[in-house]
Coordinates of N, CA, C and O in Angstrom, one line a residue:
X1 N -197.5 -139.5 -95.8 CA -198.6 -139.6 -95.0 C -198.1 -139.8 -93.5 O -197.3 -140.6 -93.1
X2 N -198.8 -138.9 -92.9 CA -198.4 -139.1 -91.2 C -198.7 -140.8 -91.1 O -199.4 -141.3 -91.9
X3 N -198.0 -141.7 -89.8 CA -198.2 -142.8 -89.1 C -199.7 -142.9 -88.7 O -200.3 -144.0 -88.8
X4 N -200.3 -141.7 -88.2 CA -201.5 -141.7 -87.3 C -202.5 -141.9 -88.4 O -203.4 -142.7 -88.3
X5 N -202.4 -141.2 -89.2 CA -203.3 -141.3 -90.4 C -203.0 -142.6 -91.4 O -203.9 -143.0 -92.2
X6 N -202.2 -143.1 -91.3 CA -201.9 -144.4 -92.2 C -202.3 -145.3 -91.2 O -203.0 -146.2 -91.5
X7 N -202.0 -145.1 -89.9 CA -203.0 -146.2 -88.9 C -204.2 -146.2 -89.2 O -204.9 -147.1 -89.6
X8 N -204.6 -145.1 -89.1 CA -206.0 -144.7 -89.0 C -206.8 -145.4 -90.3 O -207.8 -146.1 -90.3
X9 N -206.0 -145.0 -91.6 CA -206.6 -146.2 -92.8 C -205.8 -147.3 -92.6 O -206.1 -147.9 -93.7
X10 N -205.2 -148.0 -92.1 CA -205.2 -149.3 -92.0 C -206.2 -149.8 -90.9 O -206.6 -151.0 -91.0
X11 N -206.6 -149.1 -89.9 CA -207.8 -150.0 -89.0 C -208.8 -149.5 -89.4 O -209.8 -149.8 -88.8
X12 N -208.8 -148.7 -90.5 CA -210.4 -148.5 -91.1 C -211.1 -148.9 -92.2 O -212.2 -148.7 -92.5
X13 N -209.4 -149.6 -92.9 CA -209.7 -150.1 -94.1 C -209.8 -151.7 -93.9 O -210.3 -152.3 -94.9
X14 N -209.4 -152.2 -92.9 CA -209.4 -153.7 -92.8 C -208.1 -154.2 -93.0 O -207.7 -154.4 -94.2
X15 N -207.3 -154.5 -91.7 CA -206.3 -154.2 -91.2 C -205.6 -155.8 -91.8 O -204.3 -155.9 -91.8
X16 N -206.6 -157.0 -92.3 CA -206.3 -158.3 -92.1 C -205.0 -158.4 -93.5 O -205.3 -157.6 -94.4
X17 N -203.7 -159.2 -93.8 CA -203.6 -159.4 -94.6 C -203.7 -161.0 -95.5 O -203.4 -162.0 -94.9
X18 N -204.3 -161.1 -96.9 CA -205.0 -161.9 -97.1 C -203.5 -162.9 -97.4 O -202.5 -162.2 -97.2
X19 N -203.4 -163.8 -97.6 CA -202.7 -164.8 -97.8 C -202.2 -166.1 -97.1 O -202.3 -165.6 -96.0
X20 N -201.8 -166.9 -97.0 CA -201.1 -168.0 -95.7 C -200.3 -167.0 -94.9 O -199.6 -166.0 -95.1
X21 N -200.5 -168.1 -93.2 CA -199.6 -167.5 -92.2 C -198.6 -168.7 -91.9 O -198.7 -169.9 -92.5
X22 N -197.8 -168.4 -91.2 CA -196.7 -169.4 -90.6 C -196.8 -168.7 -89.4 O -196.5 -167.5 -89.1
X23 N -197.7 -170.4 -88.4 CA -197.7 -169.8 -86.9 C -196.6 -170.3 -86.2 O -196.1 -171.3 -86.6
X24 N -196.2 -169.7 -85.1 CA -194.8 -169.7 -84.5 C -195.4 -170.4 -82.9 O -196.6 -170.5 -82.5
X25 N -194.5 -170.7 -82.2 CA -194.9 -171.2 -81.3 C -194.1 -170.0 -80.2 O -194.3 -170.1 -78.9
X26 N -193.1 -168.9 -80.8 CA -192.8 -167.9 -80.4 C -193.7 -166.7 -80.0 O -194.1 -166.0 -80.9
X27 N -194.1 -166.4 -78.8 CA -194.7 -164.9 -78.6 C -194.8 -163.9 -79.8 O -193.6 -163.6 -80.0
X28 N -195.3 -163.2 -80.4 CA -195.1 -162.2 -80.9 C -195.3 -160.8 -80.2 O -196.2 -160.2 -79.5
X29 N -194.0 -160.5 -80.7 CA -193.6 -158.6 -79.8 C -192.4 -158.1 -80.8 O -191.4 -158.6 -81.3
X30 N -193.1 -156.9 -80.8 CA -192.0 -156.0 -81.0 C -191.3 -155.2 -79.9 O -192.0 -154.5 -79.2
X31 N -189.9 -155.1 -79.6 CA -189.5 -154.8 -78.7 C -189.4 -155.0 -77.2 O -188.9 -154.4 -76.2
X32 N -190.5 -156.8 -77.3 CA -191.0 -156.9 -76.0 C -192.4 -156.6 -75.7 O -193.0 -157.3 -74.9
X33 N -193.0 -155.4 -76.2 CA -194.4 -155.1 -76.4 C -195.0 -156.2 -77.1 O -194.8 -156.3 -78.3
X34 N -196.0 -157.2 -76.3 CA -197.4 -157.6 -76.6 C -198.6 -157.3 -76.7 O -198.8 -156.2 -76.1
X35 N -199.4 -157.8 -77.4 CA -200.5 -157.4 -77.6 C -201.1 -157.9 -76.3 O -201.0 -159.1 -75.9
X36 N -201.8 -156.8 -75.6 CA -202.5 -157.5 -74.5 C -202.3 -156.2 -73.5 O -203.3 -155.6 -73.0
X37 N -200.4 -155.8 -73.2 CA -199.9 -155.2 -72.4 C -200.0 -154.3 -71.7 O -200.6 -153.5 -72.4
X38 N -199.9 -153.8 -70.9 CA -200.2 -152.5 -70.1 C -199.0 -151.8 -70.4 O -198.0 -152.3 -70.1
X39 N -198.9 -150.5 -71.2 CA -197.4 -150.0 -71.6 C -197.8 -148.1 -71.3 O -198.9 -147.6 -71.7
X40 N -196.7 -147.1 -70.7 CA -197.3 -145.9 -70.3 C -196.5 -145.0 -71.2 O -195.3 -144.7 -71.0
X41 N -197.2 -144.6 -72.2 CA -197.2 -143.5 -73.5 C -198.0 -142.2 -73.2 O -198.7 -142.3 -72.2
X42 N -197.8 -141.1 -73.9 CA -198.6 -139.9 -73.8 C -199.2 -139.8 -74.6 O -198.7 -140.4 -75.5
X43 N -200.4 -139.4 -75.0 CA -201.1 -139.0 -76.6 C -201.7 -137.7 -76.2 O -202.1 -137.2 -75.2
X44 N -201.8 -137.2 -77.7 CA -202.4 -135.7 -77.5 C -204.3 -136.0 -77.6 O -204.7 -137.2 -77.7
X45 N -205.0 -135.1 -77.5 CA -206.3 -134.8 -77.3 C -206.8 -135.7 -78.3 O -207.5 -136.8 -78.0
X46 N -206.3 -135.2 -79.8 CA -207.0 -136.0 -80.6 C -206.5 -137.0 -81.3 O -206.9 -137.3 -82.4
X47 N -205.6 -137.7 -80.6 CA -205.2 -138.8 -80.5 C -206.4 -139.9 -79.5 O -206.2 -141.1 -79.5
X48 N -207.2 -139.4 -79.1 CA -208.1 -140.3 -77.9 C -209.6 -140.2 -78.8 O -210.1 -139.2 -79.3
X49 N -210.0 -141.8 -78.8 CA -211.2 -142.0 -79.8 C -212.1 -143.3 -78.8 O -212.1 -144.5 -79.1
X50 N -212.9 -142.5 -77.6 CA -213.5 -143.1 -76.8 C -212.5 -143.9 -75.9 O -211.6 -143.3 -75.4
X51 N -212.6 -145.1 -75.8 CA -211.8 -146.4 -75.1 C -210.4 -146.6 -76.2 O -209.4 -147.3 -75.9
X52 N -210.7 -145.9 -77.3 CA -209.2 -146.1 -77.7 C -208.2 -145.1 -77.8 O -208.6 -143.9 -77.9
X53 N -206.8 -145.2 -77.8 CA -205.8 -144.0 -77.7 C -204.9 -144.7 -78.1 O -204.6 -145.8 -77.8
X54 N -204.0 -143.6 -79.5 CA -202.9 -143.8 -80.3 C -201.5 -143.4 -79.4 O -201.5 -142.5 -78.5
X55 N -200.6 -144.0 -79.7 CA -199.7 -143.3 -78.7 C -198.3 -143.7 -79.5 O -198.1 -144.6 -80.3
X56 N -197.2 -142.5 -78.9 CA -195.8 -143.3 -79.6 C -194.8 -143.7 -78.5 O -194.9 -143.4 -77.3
X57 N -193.7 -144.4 -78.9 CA -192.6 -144.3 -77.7 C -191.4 -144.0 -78.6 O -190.9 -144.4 -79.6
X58 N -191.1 -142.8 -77.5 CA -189.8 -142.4 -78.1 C -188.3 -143.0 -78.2 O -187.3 -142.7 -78.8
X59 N -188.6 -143.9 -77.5 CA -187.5 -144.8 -77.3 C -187.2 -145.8 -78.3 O -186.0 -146.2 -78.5
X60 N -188.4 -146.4 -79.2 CA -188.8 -147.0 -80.2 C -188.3 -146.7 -81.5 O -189.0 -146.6 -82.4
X61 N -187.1 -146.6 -81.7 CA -185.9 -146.0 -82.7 C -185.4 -147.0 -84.2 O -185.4 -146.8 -85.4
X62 N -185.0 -148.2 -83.1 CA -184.7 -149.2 -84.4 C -185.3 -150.3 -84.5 O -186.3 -150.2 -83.8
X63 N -185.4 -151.9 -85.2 CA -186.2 -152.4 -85.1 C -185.3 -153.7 -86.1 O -184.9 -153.4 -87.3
X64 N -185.0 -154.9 -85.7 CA -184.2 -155.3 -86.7 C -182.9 -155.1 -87.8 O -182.3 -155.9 -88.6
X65 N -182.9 -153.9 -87.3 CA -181.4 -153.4 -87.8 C -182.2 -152.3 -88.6 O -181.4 -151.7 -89.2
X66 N -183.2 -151.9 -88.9 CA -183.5 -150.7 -89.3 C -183.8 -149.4 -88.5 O -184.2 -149.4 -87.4
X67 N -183.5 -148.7 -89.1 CA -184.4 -147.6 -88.3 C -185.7 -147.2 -88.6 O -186.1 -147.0 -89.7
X68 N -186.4 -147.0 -87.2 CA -187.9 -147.1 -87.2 C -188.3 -145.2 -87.2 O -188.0 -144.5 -86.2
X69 N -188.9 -144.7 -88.5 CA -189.0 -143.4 -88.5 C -190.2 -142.7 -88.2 O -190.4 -141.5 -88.4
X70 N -191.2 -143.7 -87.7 CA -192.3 -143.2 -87.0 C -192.8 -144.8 -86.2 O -192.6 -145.9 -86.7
X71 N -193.3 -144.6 -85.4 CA -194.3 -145.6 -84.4 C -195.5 -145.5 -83.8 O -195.8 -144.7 -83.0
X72 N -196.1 -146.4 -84.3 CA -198.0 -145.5 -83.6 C -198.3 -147.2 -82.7 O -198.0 -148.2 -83.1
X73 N -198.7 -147.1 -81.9 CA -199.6 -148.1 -80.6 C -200.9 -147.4 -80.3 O -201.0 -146.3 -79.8
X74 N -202.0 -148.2 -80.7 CA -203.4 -148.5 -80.3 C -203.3 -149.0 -79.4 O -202.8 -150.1 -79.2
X75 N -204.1 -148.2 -78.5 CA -204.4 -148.9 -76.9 C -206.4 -148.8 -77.1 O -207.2 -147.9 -77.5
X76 N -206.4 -150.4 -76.5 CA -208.1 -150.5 -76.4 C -207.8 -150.5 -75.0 O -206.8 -151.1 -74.6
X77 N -208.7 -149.9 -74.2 CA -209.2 -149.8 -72.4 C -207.8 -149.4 -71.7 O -207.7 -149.4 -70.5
X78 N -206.3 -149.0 -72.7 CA -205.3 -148.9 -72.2 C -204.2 -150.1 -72.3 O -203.0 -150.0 -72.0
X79 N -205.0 -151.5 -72.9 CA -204.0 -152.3 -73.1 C -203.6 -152.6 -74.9 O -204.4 -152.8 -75.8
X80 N -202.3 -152.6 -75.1 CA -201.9 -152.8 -76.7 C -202.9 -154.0 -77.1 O -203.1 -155.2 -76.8
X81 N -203.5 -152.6 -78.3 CA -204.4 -153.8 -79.3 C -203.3 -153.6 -80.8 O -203.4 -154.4 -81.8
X82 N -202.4 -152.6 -80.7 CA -202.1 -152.8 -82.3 C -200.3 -151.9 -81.9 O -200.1 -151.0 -81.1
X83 N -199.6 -152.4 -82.7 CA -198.4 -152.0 -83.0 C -198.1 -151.5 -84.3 O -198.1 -152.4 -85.2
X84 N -197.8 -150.1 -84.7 CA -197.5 -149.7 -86.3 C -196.2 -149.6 -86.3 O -195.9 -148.9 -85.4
X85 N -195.3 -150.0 -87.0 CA -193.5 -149.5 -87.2 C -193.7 -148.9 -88.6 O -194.4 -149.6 -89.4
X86 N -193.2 -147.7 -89.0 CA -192.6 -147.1 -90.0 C -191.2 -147.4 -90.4 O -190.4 -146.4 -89.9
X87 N -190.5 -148.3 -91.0 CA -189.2 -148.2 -91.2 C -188.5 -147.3 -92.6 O -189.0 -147.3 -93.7
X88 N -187.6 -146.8 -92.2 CA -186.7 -146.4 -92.8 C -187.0 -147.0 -94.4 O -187.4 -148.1 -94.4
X89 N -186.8 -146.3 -95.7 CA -187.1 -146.5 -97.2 C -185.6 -146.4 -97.7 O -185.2 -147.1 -98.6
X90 N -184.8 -145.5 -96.9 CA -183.2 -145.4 -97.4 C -182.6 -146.2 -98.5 O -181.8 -145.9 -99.4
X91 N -183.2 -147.6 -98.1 CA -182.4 -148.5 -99.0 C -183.1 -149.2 -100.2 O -182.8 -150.2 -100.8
X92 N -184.2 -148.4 -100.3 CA -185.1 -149.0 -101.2 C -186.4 -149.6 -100.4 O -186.6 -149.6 -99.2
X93 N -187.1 -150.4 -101.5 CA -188.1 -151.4 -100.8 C -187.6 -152.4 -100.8 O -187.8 -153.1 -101.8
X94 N -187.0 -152.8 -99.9 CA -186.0 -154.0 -99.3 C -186.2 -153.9 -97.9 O -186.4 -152.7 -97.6
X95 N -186.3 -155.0 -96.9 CA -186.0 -154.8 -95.9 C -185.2 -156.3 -95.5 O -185.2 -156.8 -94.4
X96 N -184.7 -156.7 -96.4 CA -184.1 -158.0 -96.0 C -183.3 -158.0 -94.5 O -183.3 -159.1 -94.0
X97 N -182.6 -156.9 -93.9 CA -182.0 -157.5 -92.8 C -182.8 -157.8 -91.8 O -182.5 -158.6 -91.0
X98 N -184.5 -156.9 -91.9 CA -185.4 -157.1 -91.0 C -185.8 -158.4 -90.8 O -186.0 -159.2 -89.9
X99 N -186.1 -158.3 -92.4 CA -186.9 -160.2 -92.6 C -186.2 -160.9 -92.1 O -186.6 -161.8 -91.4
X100 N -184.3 -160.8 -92.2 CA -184.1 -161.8 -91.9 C -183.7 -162.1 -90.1 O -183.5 -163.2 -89.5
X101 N -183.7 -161.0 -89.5 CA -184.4 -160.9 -88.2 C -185.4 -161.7 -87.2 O -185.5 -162.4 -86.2
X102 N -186.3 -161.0 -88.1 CA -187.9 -161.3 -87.8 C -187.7 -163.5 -87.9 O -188.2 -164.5 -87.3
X103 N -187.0 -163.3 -88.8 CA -187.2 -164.9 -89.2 C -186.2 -166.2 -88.2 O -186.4 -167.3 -87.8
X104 N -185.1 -165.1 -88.1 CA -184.4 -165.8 -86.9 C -185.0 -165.9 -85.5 O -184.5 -166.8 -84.7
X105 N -186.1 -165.1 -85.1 CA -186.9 -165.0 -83.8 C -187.8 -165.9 -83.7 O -187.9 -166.9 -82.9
X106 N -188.8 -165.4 -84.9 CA -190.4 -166.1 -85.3 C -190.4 -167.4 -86.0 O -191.4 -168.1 -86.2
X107 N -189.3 -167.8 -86.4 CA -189.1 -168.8 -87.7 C -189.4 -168.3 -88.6 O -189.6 -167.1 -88.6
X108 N -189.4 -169.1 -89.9 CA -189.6 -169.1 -91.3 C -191.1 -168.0 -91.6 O -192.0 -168.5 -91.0
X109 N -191.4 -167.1 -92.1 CA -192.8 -166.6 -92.4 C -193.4 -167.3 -93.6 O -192.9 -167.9 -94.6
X110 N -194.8 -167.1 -93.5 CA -195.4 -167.5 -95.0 C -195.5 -166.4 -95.8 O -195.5 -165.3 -95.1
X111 N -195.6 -166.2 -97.0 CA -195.6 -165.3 -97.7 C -196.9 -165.0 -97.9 O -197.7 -165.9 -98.1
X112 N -197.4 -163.6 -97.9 CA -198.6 -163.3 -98.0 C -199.2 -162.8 -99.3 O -198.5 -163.0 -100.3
X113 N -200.3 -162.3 -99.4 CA -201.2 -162.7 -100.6 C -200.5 -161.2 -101.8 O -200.6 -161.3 -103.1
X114 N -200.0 -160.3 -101.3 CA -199.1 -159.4 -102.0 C -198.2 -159.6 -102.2 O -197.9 -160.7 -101.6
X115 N -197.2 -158.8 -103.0 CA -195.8 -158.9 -102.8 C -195.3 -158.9 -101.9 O -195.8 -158.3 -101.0
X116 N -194.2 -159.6 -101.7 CA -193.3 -159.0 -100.2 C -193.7 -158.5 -99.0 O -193.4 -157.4 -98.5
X117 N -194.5 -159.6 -98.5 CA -195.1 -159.6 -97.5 C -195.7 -160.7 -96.9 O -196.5 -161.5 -97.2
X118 N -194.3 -160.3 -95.4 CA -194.3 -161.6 -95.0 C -194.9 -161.8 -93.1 O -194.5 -161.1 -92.3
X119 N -196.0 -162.9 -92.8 CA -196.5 -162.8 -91.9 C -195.9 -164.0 -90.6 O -195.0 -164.8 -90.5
X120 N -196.8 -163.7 -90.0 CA -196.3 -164.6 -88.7 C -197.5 -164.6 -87.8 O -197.9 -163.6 -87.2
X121 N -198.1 -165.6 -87.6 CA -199.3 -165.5 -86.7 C -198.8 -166.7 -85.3 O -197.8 -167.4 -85.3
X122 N -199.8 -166.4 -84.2 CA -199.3 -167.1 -82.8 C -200.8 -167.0 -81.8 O -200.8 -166.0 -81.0
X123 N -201.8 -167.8 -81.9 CA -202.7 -167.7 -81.3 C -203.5 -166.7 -82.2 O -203.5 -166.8 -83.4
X124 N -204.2 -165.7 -81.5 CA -205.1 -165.0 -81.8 C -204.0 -163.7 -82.4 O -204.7 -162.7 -82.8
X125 N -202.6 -163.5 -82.5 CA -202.0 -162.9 -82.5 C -201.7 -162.8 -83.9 O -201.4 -163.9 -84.5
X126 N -201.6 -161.5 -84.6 CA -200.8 -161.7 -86.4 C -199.6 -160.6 -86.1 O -199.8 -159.6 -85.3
X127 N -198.4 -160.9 -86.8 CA -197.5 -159.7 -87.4 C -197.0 -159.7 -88.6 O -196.4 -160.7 -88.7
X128 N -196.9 -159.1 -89.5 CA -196.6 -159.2 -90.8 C -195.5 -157.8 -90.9 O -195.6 -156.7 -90.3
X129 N -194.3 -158.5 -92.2 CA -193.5 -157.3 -92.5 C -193.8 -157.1 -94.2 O -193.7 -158.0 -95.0
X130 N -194.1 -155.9 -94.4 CA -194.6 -155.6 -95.9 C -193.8 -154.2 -96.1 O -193.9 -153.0 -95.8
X131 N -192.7 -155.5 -97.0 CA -191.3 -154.7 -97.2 C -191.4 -153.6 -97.7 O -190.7 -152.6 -97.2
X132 N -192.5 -153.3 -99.2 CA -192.4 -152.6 -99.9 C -193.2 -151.2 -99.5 O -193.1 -150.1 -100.1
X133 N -193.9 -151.5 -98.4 CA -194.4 -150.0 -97.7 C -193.6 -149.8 -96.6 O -193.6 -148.8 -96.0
X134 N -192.5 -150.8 -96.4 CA -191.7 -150.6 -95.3 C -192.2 -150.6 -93.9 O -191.6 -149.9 -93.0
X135 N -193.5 -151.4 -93.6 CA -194.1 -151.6 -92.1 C -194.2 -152.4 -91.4 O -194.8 -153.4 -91.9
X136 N -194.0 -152.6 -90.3 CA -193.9 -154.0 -89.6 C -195.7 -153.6 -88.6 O -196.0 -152.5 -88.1
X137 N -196.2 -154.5 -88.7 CA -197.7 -154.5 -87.9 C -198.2 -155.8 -87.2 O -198.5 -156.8 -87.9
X138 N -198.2 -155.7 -85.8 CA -198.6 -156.4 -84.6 C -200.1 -156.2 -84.7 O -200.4 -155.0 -84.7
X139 N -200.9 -157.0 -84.6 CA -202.1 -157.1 -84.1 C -202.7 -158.0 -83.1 O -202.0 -158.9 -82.7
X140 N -204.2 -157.8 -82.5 CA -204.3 -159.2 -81.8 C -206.0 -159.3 -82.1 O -206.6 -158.5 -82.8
X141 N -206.5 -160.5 -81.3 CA -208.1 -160.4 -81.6 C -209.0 -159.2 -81.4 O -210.2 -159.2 -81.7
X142 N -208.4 -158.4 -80.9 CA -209.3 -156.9 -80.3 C -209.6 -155.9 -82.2 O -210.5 -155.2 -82.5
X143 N -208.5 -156.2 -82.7 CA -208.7 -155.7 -84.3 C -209.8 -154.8 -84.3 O -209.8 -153.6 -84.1
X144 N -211.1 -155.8 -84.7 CA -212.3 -155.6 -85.3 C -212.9 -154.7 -83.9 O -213.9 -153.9 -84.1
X145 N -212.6 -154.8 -83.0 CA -213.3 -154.0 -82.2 C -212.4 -152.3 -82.0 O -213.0 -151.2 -82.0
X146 N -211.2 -152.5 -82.0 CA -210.7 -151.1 -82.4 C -211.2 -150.5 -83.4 O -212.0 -149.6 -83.3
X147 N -210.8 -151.0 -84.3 CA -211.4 -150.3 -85.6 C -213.0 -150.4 -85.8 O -213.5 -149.6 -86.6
X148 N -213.5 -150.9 -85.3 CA -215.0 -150.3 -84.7 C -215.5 -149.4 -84.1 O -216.6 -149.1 -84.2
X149 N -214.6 -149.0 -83.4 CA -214.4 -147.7 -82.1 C -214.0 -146.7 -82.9 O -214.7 -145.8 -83.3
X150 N -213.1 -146.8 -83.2 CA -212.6 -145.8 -84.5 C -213.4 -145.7 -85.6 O -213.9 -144.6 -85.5
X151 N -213.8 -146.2 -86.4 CA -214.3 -145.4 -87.3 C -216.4 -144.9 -87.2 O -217.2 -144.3 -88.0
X152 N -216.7 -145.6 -85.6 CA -217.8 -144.7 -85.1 C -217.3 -143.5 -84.5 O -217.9 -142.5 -84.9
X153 N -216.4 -143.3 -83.9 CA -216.0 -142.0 -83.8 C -215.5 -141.0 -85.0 O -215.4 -139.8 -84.7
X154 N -215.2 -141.6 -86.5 CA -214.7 -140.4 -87.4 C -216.0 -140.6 -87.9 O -216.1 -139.5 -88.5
X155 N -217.2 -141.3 -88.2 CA -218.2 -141.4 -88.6 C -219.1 -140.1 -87.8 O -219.9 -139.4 -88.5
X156 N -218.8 -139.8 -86.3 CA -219.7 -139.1 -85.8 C -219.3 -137.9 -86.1 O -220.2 -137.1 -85.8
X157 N -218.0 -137.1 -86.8 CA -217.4 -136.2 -87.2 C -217.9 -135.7 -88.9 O -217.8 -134.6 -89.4
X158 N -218.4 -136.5 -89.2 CA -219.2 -136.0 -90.9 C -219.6 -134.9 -90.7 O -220.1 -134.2 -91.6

């Protein structure tokens, strides 16, 4: 499944994951990207869904010691409402060097309501790594309103 389209069902299917968090008193970013940020990507035509736009950065390669084989960013009004990482499967459904990354930055995560999936919240801020699809996902309080925007726009496409 393309990134854009696995975005696309993750902010359309309800992006929250259920289980305990472990909040950090660390920022959450990937690569330095916050949720909030003003960051300058390209996206094609139909990539743009009113006030929101999918975009990638090509520079966005590795990610914890993995490699990242696709990356999608949701921009609401142009500032990051959502961060997608595709990591690398190469070594199975394992991402332990990530987790143990993620954990040296964020602290300890709580484990979430699936398998192998582990979150980190910080204010209005979530990121979770869910080893076994191999994705790391940044979110912020704008969530429900992206994916509101989006799926009135594939809604107006019936």
């Amino acid at each position: 499944m393309d990134i854009r389209a696995g975005l696309l069902v993750l902010l359309i299917s309800g992006c929250s994951v259920p289980g305990l968090t472990s909040s950090t008193s660390v920022p959450l970013d990937i690569k330095g990207i916050k949720i909030g940020d003003h960051i300058t990507c390209e996206s094609n035509s139909e990539d743009i869904y009113n006030n929101v736009r999918l975009c990638h950065l090509v520079d966005l390669t590795t990610f914890g010691g993995a490699t990242v084989d696709e990356n999608t960013i949701a921009l609401l009004d142009e500032k990051v409402s959502i961060i997608k990482l595709a990591l690398t499967q190469r070594s199975g459904f394992n991402q332990a060097e990530v987790l143990s990354a993620m954990a040296s930055k964020f602290g300890p995560p709580a484990r979430g309501g699936q398998p192998r999936t582990h979150i980190w919240t910080n204010n209005r801020d979530t990121m979770y790594l869910d080893e076994i699809r191999g994705t790391v996902v940044l979110y912020g309080a704008d969530l429900d309103k992206t994916k509101n925007i989006m799926s009135i726009f594939k809604s107006n496409d019936l």
